[in-house]
Short mmCIF file of C-alpha atoms and ligand atoms in Angstrom, two decimals:
data_model
loop_
_atom_site.label_atom_id
_atom_site.label_comp_id
_atom_site.label_asym_id
_atom_site.label_seq_id
_atom_site.Cartn_x
_atom_site.Cartn_y
_atom_site.Cartn_z
CA UNK A 1 5.20 27.61 -15.17
CA UNK A 2 4.62 24.09 -16.52
CA UNK A 3 1.57 22.50 -14.96
CA UNK A 4 0.59 18.83 -15.34
CA UNK A 5 -2.61 17.07 -14.36
CA UNK A 6 -2.57 13.47 -13.07
CA UNK A 7 -6.17 12.27 -13.43
CA UNK A 8 -7.81 9.13 -12.13
CA UNK A 9 -10.60 7.78 -10.02
CA UNK A 10 -8.15 6.87 -7.20
CA UNK A 11 -10.61 4.52 -5.55
CA UNK A 12 -8.39 4.33 -3.48
CA UNK A 13 -4.97 5.81 -4.31
CA UNK A 14 -2.21 3.16 -4.35
CA UNK A 15 1.60 3.11 -4.27
CA UNK A 16 1.40 2.76 -8.08
CA UNK A 17 -0.43 6.08 -8.45
CA UNK A 18 1.85 7.74 -5.89
CA UNK A 19 4.93 6.63 -7.83
CA UNK A 20 3.57 8.32 -10.97
CA UNK A 21 2.59 11.49 -9.04
CA UNK A 22 6.06 11.78 -7.44
CA UNK A 23 7.82 11.32 -10.76
CA UNK A 24 5.54 13.88 -12.43
CA UNK A 25 6.32 16.30 -9.58
CA UNK A 26 10.00 16.00 -10.52
CA UNK A 27 9.29 16.85 -14.16
CA UNK A 28 6.80 19.72 -13.83
CA UNK A 29 6.66 22.96 -11.82
CA UNK A 30 3.25 22.09 -10.52
CA UNK A 31 1.17 18.90 -10.51
CA UNK A 32 -2.56 18.70 -9.88
CA UNK A 33 -3.89 15.30 -8.88
CA UNK A 34 -7.37 15.41 -10.39
CA UNK A 35 -9.92 13.12 -8.79
CA UNK A 36 -12.26 12.54 -11.70
CA UNK A 37 -15.43 10.69 -12.55
CA UNK A 38 -15.25 7.53 -14.62
CA UNK A 39 -18.85 7.11 -15.76
CA UNK A 40 -18.29 3.37 -16.32
CA UNK A 41 -17.42 2.70 -12.69
CA UNK A 42 -19.25 2.96 -9.41
CA UNK A 43 -16.94 4.36 -6.75
CA UNK A 44 -16.47 2.72 -3.38
CA UNK A 45 -15.20 5.87 -1.68
CA UNK A 46 -16.77 9.32 -1.89
CA UNK A 47 -14.94 12.05 -3.76
CA UNK A 48 -14.19 13.78 -0.44
CA UNK A 49 -12.71 10.58 0.98
CA UNK A 50 -10.54 10.00 -2.09
CA UNK A 51 -9.27 13.59 -2.01
CA UNK A 52 -8.52 13.39 1.71
CA UNK A 53 -6.65 10.07 1.34
CA UNK A 54 -4.47 11.45 -1.46
CA UNK A 55 -3.75 14.65 0.52
CA UNK A 56 -2.43 12.56 3.41
CA UNK A 57 0.06 10.90 1.05
CA UNK A 58 1.43 13.93 -0.79
CA UNK A 59 1.99 16.27 2.15
CA UNK A 60 5.77 16.15 1.54
CA UNK A 61 5.44 17.28 -2.10
CA UNK A 62 5.17 21.10 -2.11
CA UNK A 63 4.38 21.39 -5.81
CA UNK A 64 1.50 18.90 -5.79
CA UNK A 65 -2.13 19.66 -4.95
CA UNK A 66 -5.35 17.68 -5.15
CA UNK A 67 -8.56 18.81 -6.78
CA UNK A 68 -11.85 17.40 -8.01
CA UNK A 69 -12.95 17.36 -11.65
CA UNK A 70 -16.71 17.40 -12.09
CA UNK A 71 -16.83 17.62 -15.87
CA UNK A 72 -14.58 16.82 -18.80
CA UNK A 73 -10.90 16.38 -18.04
CA UNK A 74 -9.93 18.30 -21.20
CA UNK A 75 -11.91 21.36 -20.03
CA UNK A 76 -10.37 21.17 -16.58
CA UNK A 77 -6.86 21.01 -18.03
CA UNK A 78 -7.58 24.14 -20.10
CA UNK A 79 -9.12 25.97 -17.16
CA UNK A 80 -6.04 25.28 -14.99
CA UNK A 81 -3.61 26.34 -17.71
CA UNK A 82 -1.96 22.91 -17.70
CA UNK A 83 0.11 21.74 -20.65
CA UNK A 84 0.05 17.99 -19.96
CA UNK A 85 -2.00 15.06 -18.70
CA UNK A 86 0.30 12.50 -17.07
CA UNK A 87 -0.77 8.87 -16.75
CA UNK A 88 0.93 5.63 -15.83
CA UNK A 89 1.13 2.73 -18.26
CA UNK A 90 1.32 -0.64 -16.55
CA UNK A 91 1.09 -3.14 -19.36
CA UNK A 92 0.32 -3.46 -23.04
CA UNK A 93 -3.27 -4.16 -22.03
CA UNK A 94 -3.58 -0.56 -20.75
CA UNK A 95 -2.46 0.84 -24.06
CA UNK A 96 -5.58 0.62 -26.22
CA UNK A 97 -7.84 2.27 -23.66
CA UNK A 98 -5.26 4.93 -22.80
CA UNK A 99 -4.56 5.63 -26.47
CA UNK A 100 -8.27 6.20 -27.12
CA UNK A 101 -8.58 8.54 -24.12
CA UNK A 102 -5.44 10.44 -25.12
CA UNK A 103 -6.76 10.98 -28.66
CA UNK A 104 -10.19 12.07 -27.39
CA UNK A 105 -8.60 14.50 -24.93
CA UNK A 106 -6.35 15.87 -27.68
CA UNK A 107 -9.38 16.46 -29.87
CA UNK A 108 -11.18 18.25 -27.03
CA UNK A 109 -8.12 20.25 -25.97
CA UNK A 110 -5.42 20.37 -28.69
CA UNK A 111 -3.13 22.46 -26.48
CA UNK A 112 -2.54 19.70 -23.96
CA UNK A 113 -0.35 16.63 -24.48
CA UNK A 114 -0.87 13.28 -22.78
CA UNK A 115 2.38 11.84 -21.42
CA UNK A 116 2.75 8.25 -20.26
CA UNK A 117 5.22 7.19 -17.60
CA UNK A 118 5.97 3.49 -17.51
CA UNK A 119 5.00 2.16 -14.15
CA UNK A 120 7.64 0.81 -11.81
CA UNK A 121 7.78 -2.97 -12.29
CA UNK A 122 6.91 -3.39 -8.60
CA UNK A 123 3.44 -2.01 -9.33
CA UNK A 124 2.71 -3.66 -12.69
CA UNK A 125 -0.10 -5.80 -11.30
CA UNK A 126 -1.59 -3.20 -9.01
CA UNK A 127 -5.00 -1.57 -9.34
CA UNK A 128 -7.49 -0.03 -6.95
CA UNK A 129 -9.96 -2.89 -7.40
CA UNK A 130 -7.27 -5.48 -6.55
CA UNK A 131 -6.64 -3.58 -3.32
CA UNK A 132 -10.36 -3.45 -2.49
CA UNK A 133 -10.75 -7.14 -3.24
CA UNK A 134 -7.80 -8.25 -1.08
CA UNK A 135 -9.01 -5.98 1.74
CA UNK A 136 -12.50 -7.48 1.50
CA UNK A 137 -11.07 -10.92 2.29
CA UNK A 138 -8.96 -9.58 5.13
CA UNK A 139 -5.68 -9.89 3.19
CA UNK A 140 -2.55 -7.84 3.80
CA UNK A 141 -2.57 -4.68 1.65
CA UNK A 142 0.44 -3.04 3.29
CA UNK A 143 2.61 -3.53 0.18
CA UNK A 144 0.03 -1.81 -2.03
CA UNK A 145 -1.05 1.33 -0.16
CA UNK A 146 0.48 3.56 2.55
CA UNK A 147 -0.38 2.67 6.17
CA UNK A 148 -2.99 5.41 6.68
CA UNK A 149 -4.82 4.32 3.50
CA UNK A 150 -4.59 0.65 4.48
CA UNK A 151 -6.26 1.36 7.80
CA UNK A 152 -9.09 3.28 6.14
CA UNK A 153 -9.62 0.70 3.39
CA UNK A 154 -9.63 -2.23 5.81
CA UNK A 155 -12.13 -0.47 8.07
CA UNK A 156 -14.43 0.02 5.07
CA UNK A 157 -14.11 -3.39 3.44
CA UNK A 158 -13.19 -5.97 6.04
CA UNK A 159 -15.86 -7.15 8.41
CA UNK A 160 -14.53 -10.30 10.06
CA UNK A 161 -17.39 -12.78 10.42
CA UNK A 162 -18.03 -13.90 13.95
CA UNK A 163 -17.08 -17.55 14.34
CA UNK A 164 -20.25 -19.55 14.01
CA UNK A 165 -20.92 -21.63 17.10
CA UNK A 166 -20.36 -25.30 16.54
CA UNK A 167 -22.27 -28.11 18.26
CA UNK A 168 -19.28 -29.02 20.46
CA UNK A 169 -18.66 -25.44 21.63
CA UNK A 170 -20.83 -25.74 24.74
CA UNK A 171 -19.18 -28.97 25.90
N1 COA B 201 -0.63 2.21 -10.52
C1 COA B 201 -1.58 1.43 -10.04
N2 COA B 201 -2.82 1.36 -10.57
C2 COA B 201 -3.07 2.16 -11.61
C3 COA B 201 -2.12 3.00 -12.17
C4 COA B 201 -0.84 3.01 -11.56
N3 COA B 201 0.12 3.79 -12.03
N4 COA B 201 -2.66 3.64 -13.21
C5 COA B 201 -3.92 3.21 -13.31
N5 COA B 201 -4.16 2.32 -12.34
C6 COA B 201 -5.39 1.58 -12.10
C7 COA B 201 -6.46 2.40 -11.45
O1 COA B 201 -6.41 2.28 -10.04
C8 COA B 201 -7.70 1.78 -12.02
O2 COA B 201 -7.99 0.62 -11.28
P1 COA B 201 -9.48 0.09 -11.10
O3 COA B 201 -10.02 -0.16 -12.48
O4 COA B 201 -9.30 -1.12 -10.32
O5 COA B 201 -10.22 1.21 -10.39
C9 COA B 201 -7.30 1.32 -13.41
O6 COA B 201 -5.91 1.19 -13.36
C10 COA B 201 -7.66 2.26 -14.50
O7 COA B 201 -7.07 3.51 -14.21
P2 COA B 201 -7.30 4.75 -15.17
O8 COA B 201 -7.01 4.38 -16.55
O9 COA B 201 -6.57 5.92 -14.59
O10 COA B 201 -8.84 4.94 -15.08
P3 COA B 201 -9.63 5.65 -13.97
O11 COA B 201 -10.98 5.04 -13.96
O12 COA B 201 -8.94 5.64 -12.65
O13 COA B 201 -9.69 7.15 -14.50
C11 COA B 201 -10.53 8.96 -15.78
C12 COA B 201 -10.23 7.48 -15.75
C13 COA B 201 -11.34 9.35 -14.53
C14 COA B 201 -9.23 9.72 -15.76
C15 COA B 201 -11.32 9.27 -17.04
O14 COA B 201 -12.51 8.51 -17.00
C16 COA B 201 -11.65 10.75 -17.14
O15 COA B 201 -10.86 11.51 -17.65
N6 COA B 201 -12.84 11.15 -16.65
C17 COA B 201 -13.29 12.55 -16.71
C18 COA B 201 -14.42 12.71 -17.72
C19 COA B 201 -13.85 12.77 -19.10
O16 COA B 201 -13.18 13.71 -19.47
N7 COA B 201 -14.15 11.73 -19.89
C20 COA B 201 -13.68 11.63 -21.26
C21 COA B 201 -12.28 11.06 -21.26
S1 COA B 201 -11.65 10.97 -22.90
#
């Protein structure tokens, strides 16, 4: 049984992440989407919310499950008996950071490999913070996240301002 872990903060999950998860599900017997903590970022959604949003999107993938990682990813991968960490690479700019993480994880858990899947060109520009930012200004995020996620994200981030009354309004 070959198990892979797809880690990330998924704040929120996007079509880009889902593309990587689906492709990993075709390569491995089992895939665990691991909602993890990035100590350098403050999350906009709780861990429970992020897990629930991902679960709604992967219901049709029988060999994929979602879990939470509280500690080091390398320890979690060992504990689950996984042989690989699968991540998406969007652009050259991702490479340096990902390379450093892959080497650190290899040092911490030499039995696991990090595999990179090149992102679909459609999602090259996509990131969770872009989605949050567009949502915050009331923009259309339907091309970036599935409908149920879009609804949740818009409800959290978009508060349309009431039109300020203008002097002529009462006339
Ligand atoms: N499609 C769309 N967006 C993608 C993407 C894809 N295929 N792959 C990555 N992204 C986006 C993410 O949404 C994220 O966007 P944001 O910065 O706007 O939130 C950004 O690219 C960075 O993603 P990623 O590199 O996966 O970082 P992350 O913060 O989501 O996750 C962890 C990093 C959580 C996996 C890492 O910090 C970790 O392993 N933490 C556990 C603790 C640990 O072991 N630390 C030591 C690691 S060596």
